[in-house]
Coordinates of C-alpha atoms in Angstrom, one line a residue:
Chain U
M1 CA 18.1 35.9 23.7
K2 CA 18.9 35.8 20.0
I3 CA 20.9 32.8 18.9
T4 CA 23.6 33.7 16.4
T5 CA 24.3 31.7 13.3
G6 CA 27.6 30.7 14.7
Q7 CA 26.1 29.3 17.9
R8 CA 23.5 27.5 15.8
L9 CA 26.2 26.0 13.6
Q10 CA 28.1 24.9 16.7
S11 CA 25.1 23.1 18.1
Y12 CA 24.6 21.4 14.7
M13 CA 28.1 20.1 14.7
K14 CA 27.6 18.2 18.0
D15 CA 24.7 16.2 16.6
P16 CA 25.7 12.7 15.6
L17 CA 23.1 12.9 12.8
V18 CA 25.1 15.7 11.1
L19 CA 28.3 13.6 11.4
F20 CA 26.5 10.6 9.9
I21 CA 25.2 12.7 6.9
A22 CA 28.6 14.2 6.4
V23 CA 30.2 10.8 6.2
L24 CA 27.5 9.7 3.7
G25 CA 28.4 12.8 1.7
I26 CA 32.1 11.8 1.5
L27 CA 31.4 8.2 0.5
P28 CA 30.8 8.8 -3.2
L29 CA 34.3 10.2 -3.5
F30 CA 35.7 6.8 -2.5
S31 CA 33.5 4.6 -4.5
S32 CA 35.1 4.5 -7.9
H33 CA 33.0 1.7 -9.2
H34 CA 29.8 2.6 -11.1
F35 CA 27.8 0.0 -9.3
Y36 CA 28.4 1.5 -5.9
L37 CA 27.8 5.0 -7.1
Q38 CA 24.5 3.9 -8.5
M39 CA 23.6 2.3 -5.2
L40 CA 24.5 5.5 -3.3
T41 CA 22.4 7.6 -5.7
L42 CA 19.4 5.4 -4.9
V43 CA 20.2 5.4 -1.2
F44 CA 20.2 9.2 -1.1
L45 CA 17.2 9.5 -3.4
F46 CA 15.1 7.1 -1.4
A47 CA 16.3 8.6 1.9
F48 CA 15.0 11.9 0.4
F49 CA 11.6 10.5 -0.5
S50 CA 11.3 8.7 2.8
E51 CA 12.2 11.8 4.7
A52 CA 9.6 13.9 2.7
W53 CA 7.0 11.2 3.5
N54 CA 8.1 11.1 7.1
I55 CA 7.2 14.8 7.6
I56 CA 3.5 14.3 7.2
S57 CA 3.2 10.5 8.0
G58 CA 5.9 10.2 10.7
F59 CA 5.6 13.5 12.6
G60 CA 2.0 14.2 11.7
K61 CA 0.9 10.5 12.0
Q62 CA -1.1 10.9 8.8
F63 CA -0.2 7.6 7.2
S64 CA -0.3 8.2 3.5
L65 CA 0.3 5.5 1.0
G66 CA -0.5 7.8 -1.9
H67 CA 2.8 9.6 -2.1
V68 CA 3.5 7.9 -5.4
A69 CA 0.9 10.3 -6.9
F70 CA 3.3 13.2 -6.3
F71 CA 6.2 11.2 -7.5
G72 CA 4.4 10.2 -10.7
V73 CA 3.1 13.6 -11.4
G74 CA 6.6 15.1 -11.0
A75 CA 8.1 12.4 -13.2
Y76 CA 5.5 12.9 -15.9
I77 CA 5.6 16.7 -15.9
T78 CA 9.4 16.9 -16.0
G79 CA 9.7 14.0 -18.5
I80 CA 7.0 15.0 -21.0
L81 CA 8.0 18.6 -21.0
Y82 CA 11.6 17.7 -21.7
S83 CA 11.1 14.9 -24.2
D84 CA 8.2 16.3 -26.1
Y85 CA 8.6 20.0 -25.9
G86 CA 12.3 20.4 -25.2
I87 CA 11.7 22.4 -22.1
S88 CA 14.7 22.3 -19.7
P89 CA 14.2 19.8 -16.8
W90 CA 15.1 22.6 -14.4
I91 CA 11.9 24.4 -15.3
G92 CA 10.2 21.0 -15.3
L93 CA 11.4 20.5 -11.7
V94 CA 10.0 23.8 -10.6
L95 CA 6.7 23.1 -12.3
S96 CA 6.7 19.6 -10.7
G97 CA 7.1 21.1 -7.3
A98 CA 4.2 23.5 -8.0
F99 CA 1.9 20.8 -9.2
G100 CA 3.0 18.6 -6.2
V101 CA 1.7 21.4 -3.9
L102 CA -1.5 21.7 -5.9
L103 CA -2.2 18.0 -5.9
A104 CA -1.4 17.8 -2.2
L105 CA -3.9 20.5 -1.4
L106 CA -6.5 18.8 -3.6
I107 CA -6.0 15.4 -2.1
G108 CA -5.6 16.8 1.4
F109 CA -8.8 18.9 1.0
A110 CA -10.7 15.8 0.1
T111 CA -9.2 13.3 2.5
F112 CA -8.0 15.0 5.7
R113 CA -11.5 15.0 7.2
L114 CA -11.1 11.2 7.4
R115 CA -9.5 9.4 10.2
A116 CA -6.5 7.2 10.4
F117 CA -6.9 4.2 8.3
F118 CA -9.6 5.6 6.0
F119 CA -7.2 8.4 5.1
T120 CA -4.6 5.8 4.2
L121 CA -7.1 3.9 2.0
S122 CA -8.3 7.0 0.2
T123 CA -4.7 8.2 -0.5
I124 CA -4.1 4.8 -2.2
A125 CA -7.4 5.3 -4.1
C126 CA -6.3 8.8 -5.3
A127 CA -2.9 7.5 -6.5
E128 CA -4.4 4.6 -8.2
A129 CA -7.1 6.7 -9.9
L130 CA -4.3 9.0 -11.2
R131 CA -2.4 6.0 -12.5
V132 CA -5.4 4.7 -14.4
L133 CA -6.1 8.1 -15.8
V134 CA -2.5 8.6 -17.0
T135 CA -2.6 5.2 -18.6
Y136 CA -5.8 6.0 -20.3
W137 CA -4.6 9.4 -21.6
R138 CA -1.4 7.8 -23.0
L139 CA 0.5 11.0 -22.2
G140 CA 3.6 11.6 -24.3
S141 CA 4.2 11.4 -28.0
S142 CA 5.5 7.9 -28.0
G143 CA 2.5 6.1 -26.5
L144 CA 2.5 4.4 -23.2
G145 CA 6.1 4.6 -22.1
T146 CA 8.3 7.6 -22.7
T147 CA 12.1 7.5 -23.1
I148 CA 13.9 10.6 -22.1
P149 CA 16.5 11.6 -24.8
A150 CA 20.0 11.9 -23.5
V151 CA 21.9 15.1 -24.4
N152 CA 24.7 15.7 -21.9
G153 CA 24.8 19.1 -20.2
L154 CA 23.9 20.8 -17.0
E155 CA 20.9 22.5 -18.6
N156 CA 19.5 19.1 -19.6
L157 CA 20.2 17.6 -16.2
T158 CA 22.0 14.9 -18.0
F159 CA 25.5 13.9 -17.1
S160 CA 28.0 11.5 -18.4
H161 CA 29.3 10.6 -15.0
E162 CA 27.2 8.9 -12.3
I163 CA 28.7 11.0 -9.5
C164 CA 26.9 14.1 -10.6
Y165 CA 23.6 12.4 -10.0
T166 CA 24.8 11.0 -6.7
Y167 CA 25.6 14.5 -5.5
I168 CA 22.4 16.0 -6.8
A169 CA 20.5 13.4 -4.9
Y170 CA 22.7 14.1 -1.8
I171 CA 21.9 17.8 -2.0
L172 CA 18.2 17.1 -2.3
L173 CA 18.5 15.0 0.8
L174 CA 20.4 17.7 2.7
V175 CA 17.6 20.2 1.8
V176 CA 14.8 18.0 2.9
V177 CA 16.6 17.1 6.1
F178 CA 17.2 20.8 6.9
V179 CA 13.6 21.7 6.1
T180 CA 12.3 18.9 8.3
Y181 CA 14.6 20.0 11.1
R182 CA 13.4 23.6 10.9
I183 CA 9.8 22.4 10.8
T184 CA 10.2 20.3 13.9
K185 CA 11.7 23.3 15.7
S186 CA 9.0 25.7 14.6
R187 CA 5.5 26.5 15.8
I188 CA 4.0 24.5 12.9
G189 CA 6.1 21.5 14.0
Y190 CA 4.8 21.6 17.5
Y191 CA 1.3 21.9 16.2
L192 CA 2.0 19.0 13.9
L193 CA 3.3 16.8 16.7
A194 CA 0.2 17.7 18.8
T195 CA -2.1 16.8 15.9
G196 CA -0.3 13.5 15.4
G197 CA -0.4 12.8 19.1
D198 CA -4.1 13.4 19.7
E199 CA -6.0 15.3 17.2
E200 CA -9.1 16.0 19.4
A201 CA -6.9 17.3 22.2
A202 CA -4.9 19.5 19.8
K203 CA -8.2 20.9 18.4
S204 CA -9.5 21.7 21.8
L205 CA -6.4 23.7 22.5
G206 CA -7.1 25.8 19.5
V207 CA -4.9 24.2 16.9
N208 CA -6.4 24.3 13.4
T209 CA -5.4 20.7 12.7
Y210 CA -6.9 20.6 9.3
R211 CA -4.8 23.6 8.1
I212 CA -1.6 22.3 9.7
K213 CA -2.0 18.9 8.1
L214 CA -2.8 20.5 4.7
A215 CA 0.3 22.8 4.9
V216 CA 2.6 20.0 5.9
F217 CA 1.1 17.6 3.3
A218 CA 1.8 20.3 0.7
I219 CA 5.5 20.6 1.8
S220 CA 5.8 16.8 1.6
G221 CA 4.1 16.7 -1.8
F222 CA 6.3 19.5 -3.1
F223 CA 9.5 17.5 -2.3
T224 CA 8.2 14.2 -3.5
A225 CA 7.2 15.7 -6.8
I226 CA 10.6 17.3 -7.3
G227 CA 12.2 14.0 -6.5
G228 CA 10.0 12.3 -9.0
G229 CA 11.1 14.7 -11.7
F230 CA 14.7 14.0 -10.8
Y231 CA 14.1 10.3 -10.7
C232 CA 12.7 10.5 -14.2
M233 CA 15.8 12.3 -15.5
Y234 CA 17.9 9.7 -13.7
M235 CA 16.1 6.6 -14.9
R236 CA 15.5 8.1 -18.4
Y237 CA 12.3 6.1 -18.9
I238 CA 8.8 6.6 -17.5
E239 CA 5.6 4.6 -17.7
P240 CA 2.4 4.9 -15.8
S241 CA 2.6 1.4 -14.2
M242 CA 6.1 2.2 -13.1
V243 CA 6.0 5.7 -11.7
F244 CA 2.5 5.4 -10.2
A245 CA 3.1 2.0 -8.6
V246 CA 1.8 1.6 -5.1
D247 CA 5.1 -0.2 -4.3
F248 CA 6.9 3.1 -4.3
S249 CA 4.6 4.6 -1.6
V250 CA 5.1 1.5 0.4
Q251 CA 8.9 1.7 0.0
F252 CA 8.9 5.3 1.3
A253 CA 7.0 4.1 4.3
V254 CA 9.1 1.0 4.8
F255 CA 12.4 2.9 5.0
A256 CA 11.0 5.4 7.5
I257 CA 9.3 2.7 9.6
V258 CA 12.3 0.4 9.6
G259 CA 14.6 3.3 10.5
G260 CA 12.3 5.0 13.0
L261 CA 9.0 6.7 12.3
G262 CA 8.9 10.4 13.2
T263 CA 12.6 10.8 13.6
I264 CA 14.9 12.7 11.2
A265 CA 17.6 10.1 11.2
G266 CA 15.1 7.2 10.7
P267 CA 14.4 7.4 7.0
I268 CA 18.1 7.9 6.2
L269 CA 19.1 4.9 8.4
G270 CA 16.3 2.8 6.8
S271 CA 17.4 3.4 3.3
V272 CA 21.1 3.2 4.1
I273 CA 20.5 -0.3 5.3
L274 CA 17.6 -1.6 3.2
I275 CA 18.7 -0.4 -0.3
P276 CA 22.1 -2.1 -0.3
L277 CA 20.4 -5.2 1.2
S278 CA 17.8 -5.4 -1.6
T279 CA 20.4 -4.6 -4.2
F280 CA 22.6 -7.4 -2.7
F281 CA 19.8 -9.9 -2.8
R282 CA 18.9 -9.0 -6.3
S283 CA 22.5 -9.3 -7.7
W284 CA 23.6 -12.1 -5.5
I285 CA 20.6 -14.4 -6.2
G286 CA 20.1 -13.3 -9.8
G287 CA 18.7 -15.0 -12.8
L288 CA 15.9 -17.4 -12.6
F289 CA 15.8 -17.2 -8.8
T290 CA 15.5 -13.5 -8.5
P291 CA 12.1 -13.9 -6.7
I292 CA 14.0 -15.6 -3.8
G293 CA 15.8 -12.3 -3.1
F294 CA 12.5 -10.5 -2.9
L295 CA 11.0 -13.2 -0.8
I296 CA 13.8 -13.0 1.8
Y297 CA 13.5 -9.2 1.7
G298 CA 9.7 -9.5 2.5
I299 CA 10.5 -11.9 5.4
I300 CA 13.1 -9.6 6.8
L301 CA 10.6 -6.8 6.6
V302 CA 8.0 -8.7 8.6
I303 CA 10.5 -9.7 11.2
I304 CA 11.7 -6.2 11.7
I305 CA 8.2 -4.9 12.1
L306 CA 7.3 -7.6 14.5
F307 CA 10.4 -7.5 16.7
L308 CA 11.5 -3.9 16.5
P309 CA 8.3 -2.0 16.5
G310 CA 9.9 1.4 17.0
G311 CA 12.4 0.9 14.2
L312 CA 16.1 1.0 14.4
M313 CA 16.3 4.4 16.1
K314 CA 14.3 2.9 19.0
G315 CA 16.7 0.0 19.1
I316 CA 19.7 2.4 19.2
S317 CA 18.2 4.5 21.9
I318 CA 17.4 1.4 24.0
V319 CA 21.0 0.3 23.6
K320 CA 22.3 3.8 24.5
D321 CA 20.1 3.9 27.6
K322 CA 21.5 0.6 28.7
I323 CA 25.1 1.7 28.2
V324 CA 24.4 5.0 30.1
Q325 CA 22.8 3.0 32.9
K326 CA 25.8 0.7 33.1
I327 CA 28.2 3.6 33.3
N328 CA 26.2 5.3 36.0
N329 CA 25.7 2.2 38.2
P330 CA 28.6 -0.1 37.4
Q331 CA 27.8 -2.4 40.3
E332 CA 24.4 -3.4 39.0
Chain D
M1 CA -31.8 -2.5 -23.3
E2 CA -31.1 -6.2 -23.7
I3 CA -27.4 -5.5 -23.4
F4 CA -28.0 -3.4 -20.3
I5 CA -29.9 -6.2 -18.6
Q6 CA -27.2 -8.7 -19.6
L7 CA -24.6 -6.4 -18.0
I8 CA -26.6 -6.1 -14.8
I9 CA -27.0 -9.9 -14.6
N10 CA -23.3 -10.5 -15.2
G11 CA -22.4 -7.8 -12.7
C12 CA -24.6 -9.3 -10.0
L13 CA -23.2 -12.8 -10.6
T14 CA -19.6 -11.5 -10.3
G15 CA -20.8 -9.4 -7.4
T16 CA -21.6 -12.5 -5.3
T17 CA -18.1 -13.7 -5.7
Y18 CA -16.8 -10.3 -4.8
A19 CA -19.1 -10.2 -1.8
L20 CA -17.6 -13.5 -0.6
M21 CA -14.0 -12.4 -0.8
A22 CA -14.9 -9.0 0.8
L23 CA -16.6 -10.8 3.6
G24 CA -13.4 -12.7 4.3
L25 CA -11.7 -9.4 4.7
S26 CA -14.6 -7.9 6.7
I27 CA -14.5 -10.8 9.2
I28 CA -10.8 -10.6 9.7
F29 CA -10.8 -6.8 10.0
G30 CA -14.0 -6.6 12.0
T31 CA -13.1 -9.2 14.5
L32 CA -9.3 -9.0 14.9
G33 CA -9.1 -5.3 13.9
L34 CA -6.3 -6.3 11.7
I35 CA -5.6 -4.2 8.6
N36 CA -4.7 -6.9 6.1
F37 CA -3.1 -5.7 2.9
A38 CA -2.2 -9.2 1.9
H39 CA -5.8 -10.2 1.5
G40 CA -5.6 -10.0 -2.3
D41 CA -2.6 -12.3 -2.3
F42 CA -4.5 -14.9 -0.2
I43 CA -7.1 -14.8 -3.0
M44 CA -4.3 -15.3 -5.5
L45 CA -3.0 -18.3 -3.6
A46 CA -6.6 -19.8 -3.4
M47 CA -6.9 -19.4 -7.2
Y48 CA -3.6 -21.2 -7.6
G49 CA -4.9 -23.9 -5.2
G50 CA -7.9 -24.5 -7.4
F51 CA -5.6 -24.5 -10.4
L52 CA -3.2 -27.1 -8.8
I53 CA -6.1 -29.4 -7.9
S54 CA -7.5 -29.5 -11.3
L55 CA -4.1 -29.9 -12.8
F56 CA -3.0 -32.8 -10.7
S57 CA -6.3 -34.7 -10.1
G58 CA -8.3 -33.5 -13.1
M59 CA -11.1 -32.9 -10.6
D60 CA -13.5 -30.0 -10.9
P61 CA -12.0 -27.2 -8.8
Y62 CA -15.2 -27.1 -6.8
L63 CA -14.7 -30.7 -5.6
G64 CA -11.2 -29.7 -4.6
L65 CA -12.8 -27.4 -2.0
F66 CA -13.2 -30.5 0.2
I67 CA -9.5 -30.5 0.5
M68 CA -8.9 -26.8 0.4
L69 CA -11.4 -25.7 3.0
P70 CA -9.8 -27.6 5.9
I71 CA -6.3 -26.5 4.7
S72 CA -7.5 -22.9 4.6
F73 CA -9.0 -23.0 8.1
V74 CA -5.8 -24.5 9.5
L75 CA -3.7 -22.0 7.6
G76 CA -5.8 -19.2 9.0
V77 CA -5.4 -20.4 12.6
G78 CA -1.7 -20.9 12.0
L79 CA -1.3 -17.4 10.6
Y80 CA -3.1 -16.0 13.5
R81 CA -0.9 -17.8 16.0
V82 CA 2.4 -16.9 14.2
L83 CA 1.8 -13.5 12.9
F84 CA -1.6 -11.8 13.5
K85 CA -1.5 -12.4 17.2
R86 CA 1.7 -10.3 17.5
L87 CA 0.3 -7.6 15.2
I88 CA -3.2 -6.8 16.5
D89 CA -1.9 -4.8 19.4
A90 CA 0.6 -2.9 17.3
P91 CA -0.2 0.5 15.7
E92 CA -2.0 0.5 12.4
E93 CA 1.0 1.3 10.3
A94 CA 2.7 -1.8 11.6
H95 CA -0.3 -3.8 10.3
I96 CA -0.1 -2.2 6.9
I97 CA 3.7 -2.6 6.5
A98 CA 3.9 -6.2 7.9
T99 CA 1.0 -7.4 5.7
F100 CA 2.6 -5.7 2.7
G101 CA 5.8 -7.6 3.5
L102 CA 3.6 -10.8 3.7
S103 CA 2.1 -9.9 0.3
F104 CA 5.6 -9.5 -1.0
V105 CA 6.5 -13.0 0.2
F106 CA 3.4 -14.5 -1.4
Q107 CA 3.8 -12.7 -4.7
Y108 CA 7.4 -13.7 -5.2
G109 CA 6.8 -17.1 -3.8
A110 CA 4.1 -17.6 -6.3
M111 CA 6.3 -16.3 -9.1
L112 CA 9.0 -18.8 -8.0
L113 CA 6.6 -21.7 -8.0
F114 CA 4.3 -20.9 -10.9
S115 CA 6.3 -18.4 -13.0
A116 CA 4.7 -15.1 -14.1
E117 CA 2.6 -16.8 -16.8
Y118 CA -1.2 -16.6 -16.8
K119 CA -2.7 -19.9 -15.7
S120 CA -6.3 -20.9 -16.2
V121 CA -8.5 -23.9 -15.6
S122 CA -10.8 -25.3 -18.2
T123 CA -13.8 -27.3 -16.9
D124 CA -16.5 -29.3 -18.7
Y125 CA -18.9 -26.3 -18.5
S126 CA -16.3 -23.6 -19.3
A127 CA -18.0 -22.8 -22.7
D128 CA -21.6 -23.7 -21.7
V129 CA -24.1 -21.0 -21.8
F130 CA -27.5 -20.8 -20.1
H131 CA -30.1 -19.2 -22.4
I132 CA -33.1 -17.5 -20.9
W133 CA -35.3 -14.6 -22.2
N134 CA -32.7 -13.6 -24.8
Q135 CA -30.0 -13.4 -22.2
Y136 CA -26.9 -15.5 -22.3
I137 CA -25.3 -16.4 -19.0
D138 CA -22.2 -18.6 -18.8
Y139 CA -22.2 -21.5 -16.4
P140 CA -18.9 -20.7 -14.6
H141 CA -20.4 -17.5 -13.4
I142 CA -23.7 -19.2 -12.4
Y143 CA -21.9 -21.9 -10.4
G144 CA -19.6 -19.2 -8.9
A145 CA -22.6 -17.3 -7.7
M146 CA -24.3 -20.4 -6.4
A147 CA -21.2 -21.3 -4.4
A148 CA -20.9 -17.8 -3.0
V149 CA -24.6 -17.7 -2.1
I150 CA -24.4 -21.0 -0.3
L151 CA -21.3 -20.0 1.7
I152 CA -22.7 -16.6 2.6
A153 CA -25.9 -18.2 3.8
L154 CA -23.9 -20.7 5.9
L155 CA -21.8 -17.9 7.2
I156 CA -24.7 -15.7 8.2
S157 CA -26.5 -18.6 9.9
F158 CA -23.2 -19.6 11.7
L159 CA -22.7 -16.1 13.0
R160 CA -26.4 -15.9 14.0
Y161 CA -27.3 -19.2 15.5
T162 CA -24.2 -20.9 16.9
N163 CA -22.5 -20.0 20.1
T164 CA -19.1 -19.6 18.4
G165 CA -20.8 -17.3 15.9
R166 CA -22.3 -15.2 18.7
A167 CA -18.9 -15.1 20.4
I168 CA -17.3 -13.8 17.2
R169 CA -19.9 -11.1 17.0
A170 CA -19.4 -10.2 20.6
V171 CA -15.7 -10.0 20.3
S172 CA -15.9 -7.8 17.2
E173 CA -18.3 -5.5 19.0
Q174 CA -16.3 -5.2 22.1
R175 CA -13.2 -7.2 22.9
R176 CA -13.0 -6.3 26.5
G177 CA -16.6 -6.9 27.3
A178 CA -16.4 -10.3 25.6
M179 CA -13.4 -11.1 27.7
M180 CA -15.2 -10.2 30.8
I181 CA -18.1 -12.6 30.2
G182 CA -15.6 -15.4 29.8
I183 CA -15.1 -15.7 26.0
N184 CA -11.6 -17.0 25.1
V185 CA -10.8 -14.1 22.8
H186 CA -7.7 -15.6 21.3
K187 CA -9.5 -18.8 20.3
I188 CA -12.2 -16.6 18.7
Y189 CA -9.7 -14.6 16.8
A190 CA -8.1 -17.8 15.5
I191 CA -11.4 -19.1 14.4
A192 CA -12.3 -15.9 12.7
A193 CA -9.0 -15.9 10.8
G194 CA -9.7 -19.4 9.7
I195 CA -13.2 -18.6 8.6
G196 CA -11.9 -15.5 6.7
L197 CA -9.5 -17.8 4.8
C198 CA -12.3 -20.3 4.1
C199 CA -14.3 -17.5 2.4
I200 CA -11.2 -16.6 0.4
A201 CA -10.7 -20.3 -0.6
V202 CA -14.3 -20.5 -2.0
S203 CA -14.1 -17.2 -3.8
G204 CA -10.6 -18.1 -5.2
V205 CA -11.9 -21.4 -6.6
S206 CA -14.9 -19.7 -8.2
L207 CA -12.7 -17.1 -9.7
I208 CA -10.3 -19.6 -11.3
T209 CA -13.2 -21.1 -13.3
F210 CA -13.7 -17.9 -15.2
E211 CA -10.5 -15.8 -14.8
S212 CA -6.9 -16.6 -15.3
V213 CA -4.4 -16.2 -12.4
H214 CA -1.0 -14.6 -12.2
P215 CA 1.2 -13.8 -9.2
T216 CA 0.4 -10.1 -9.0
I217 CA -3.4 -10.4 -9.5
G218 CA -3.8 -10.0 -5.8
V219 CA -2.9 -6.3 -5.8
H220 CA -6.1 -5.6 -7.7
F221 CA -8.3 -7.8 -5.5
N222 CA -6.8 -6.3 -2.4
L223 CA -7.9 -2.8 -3.2
L224 CA -11.2 -4.1 -4.6
C225 CA -12.1 -5.8 -1.3
W226 CA -11.1 -2.8 0.8
I227 CA -13.2 -0.6 -1.3
I228 CA -16.2 -2.9 -1.1
V229 CA -15.9 -3.3 2.7
V230 CA -15.6 0.5 3.3
L231 CA -18.3 1.2 0.8
G232 CA -20.8 -1.1 2.4
G233 CA -19.9 -0.1 6.0
I234 CA -17.4 -1.9 8.1
G235 CA -18.9 -4.7 10.1
S236 CA -22.1 -4.9 8.2
I237 CA -22.7 -8.1 6.2
P238 CA -25.6 -6.8 4.1
G239 CA -23.6 -3.6 3.5
T240 CA -20.7 -5.7 2.2
I241 CA -23.0 -7.6 -0.2
V242 CA -24.6 -4.5 -1.5
G243 CA -21.2 -2.8 -1.9
A244 CA -19.9 -5.8 -3.9
M245 CA -23.0 -5.7 -6.2
I246 CA -22.6 -2.0 -6.8
I247 CA -18.9 -2.3 -7.6
A248 CA -19.4 -5.3 -9.9
V249 CA -22.3 -3.7 -11.8
L250 CA -20.4 -0.5 -12.1
E251 CA -17.4 -2.3 -13.4
M252 CA -19.6 -3.9 -16.1
L253 CA -21.4 -0.7 -17.1
V254 CA -18.3 1.5 -17.3
G255 CA -16.4 -1.2 -19.1
Y256 CA -19.1 -1.5 -21.7
Y257 CA -20.3 2.0 -22.2
F258 CA -17.1 4.0 -21.6
E259 CA -13.7 2.3 -21.6
P260 CA -12.5 -1.0 -20.0
T261 CA -9.4 0.7 -18.7
L262 CA -11.4 3.2 -16.8
T263 CA -13.4 0.7 -14.6
T264 CA -10.9 1.0 -11.8
F265 CA -11.0 4.8 -12.1
A266 CA -14.7 4.7 -11.8
Y267 CA -14.8 2.8 -8.5
F268 CA -11.9 4.7 -7.0
I269 CA -13.8 7.9 -7.7
M270 CA -17.0 6.5 -6.3
F271 CA -15.1 5.2 -3.2
L272 CA -13.7 8.7 -2.6
A273 CA -17.1 10.3 -3.1
I274 CA -18.8 7.9 -0.6
L275 CA -16.1 8.5 1.9
M276 CA -16.6 12.2 1.5
I277 CA -20.4 12.1 1.8
R278 CA -20.8 9.2 4.3
P279 CA -17.5 8.1 5.8
S280 CA -19.2 5.2 7.7
G281 CA -20.3 3.6 4.4
I282 CA -23.8 2.8 3.1
F283 CA -24.8 0.5 5.9
G284 CA -22.3 1.6 8.5
I285 CA -23.2 2.8 12.0
K286 CA -22.6 6.5 12.3
E287 CA -20.9 6.5 15.7
R288 CA -18.3 3.9 14.9
R289 CA -15.8 6.1 13.1
A290 CA -12.5 4.4 12.9

């Protein structure tokens, strides 16, 4: 039976996740203050990165900590092309995506034969090698760091009002959520889940796990690179130690893990909770004692990992099950 | 040619210190199966420990080891009881993220206590140089290498000739089997964590005599140790030592003949190449693919 677009739309509407994302989309309209808009932009952007990371590392269980390589490559391509050659960032974003795919295929080709933890280590090594190389080359006309010139206009991806960035980030998030959803409902998605579950078993059933992982890694790299390009246009400054920092990879992972690894809602939930939290700690305990904020943040992270192993989504589903049970057997 | 020999000697001397800190990681990973990404930050803390001791007592950092070793051991046991014990049965990504959180705590804690400035220790022999066959070797590196060799020798004989050492090897080989013959696995885990931190303490104290410390230095050491351990083959002590030597010498050679900033690039590339050709490392056992 063919499912019509209308029926599909109806089924989407019933999903609480869709409602959640829709509410998030309305939020910027009510936040007049620049500070909140900025925070929302970061929330959407990091939810986007975390979601892109989650495709390969959550669903496919290929725990990559080298995603910052795509991020950095995207930022550098978009940034340098615009600031040094005056090429529109839109073209830069397309090129970033293309290079993201290429880089993903290259890294994947080299590392996907490795298992579990060795894969993680080698992705870090790849990203770090790239960082050192970019530092060495001193890309960009102005030496080590490159400032992106600000000329307002849609063609320059530069806006005077923060809300434009917020909504671009939101649209990016929508796209990646949709793509992830479609992947999970497709043949590739089932292959991917099988590969993540038990690679040997998937292989024995005739799944070409290597190719599946490579394809999904490329999709993930594509989005991360585009996001990197946008991040560079948003932050207006790039530097190798900044856009190639392992911390970014870890953050993508942290948001997804805290929210719920291998779920679509997880990364969004993670960044919706953790980014305001870290912003709060940074602005609340500012000045000389800024490290305290990070310290508390680290402790919270450890506690969440220890006591909520499946992430918040797991916690929600446990609570939901309990409530359903209570309703079904009220006497117990 | 003389410079080449000098570089090799310096590389090997630094390599022994690297070997010691990588052994700390190797013992914790090999025995507990814990993927510790805060290892570099433990080294950073040990370096600050050496710095504090020489700052407050004016003692040589090496003498401070008599205080630091027991503290490190207790700290290791405590960490195992509080954190590692809950982690070891969790999936690998939980290890990685939780220890990253820990490293966050250590880094910013250190920043809070010591500020982000570079700190270093000057000893009586800081500027002394040993002169032999046209080669100049500085004493801090020689003492560091001696300390590392002594500790590695102690560690190997401990693992080989004492019952606790044998139990550690048994647990790291097969946890269930060790349990079955009546080894108290949790006690062994705690001891292994303590010994791992002792290795770190000694290597941190050696490092502080010839390198300055700052709160984020651990990030570098962390990757370095992991690369050494994987390069040499997980669970193999000779492998780890050889891996450390290779990395340290490579660092010296690339830094001198090519470009100091590219040293990290060189060993990352070598690491990737080794993983591609021989995923179990130089001395690793073929079957034990993780």
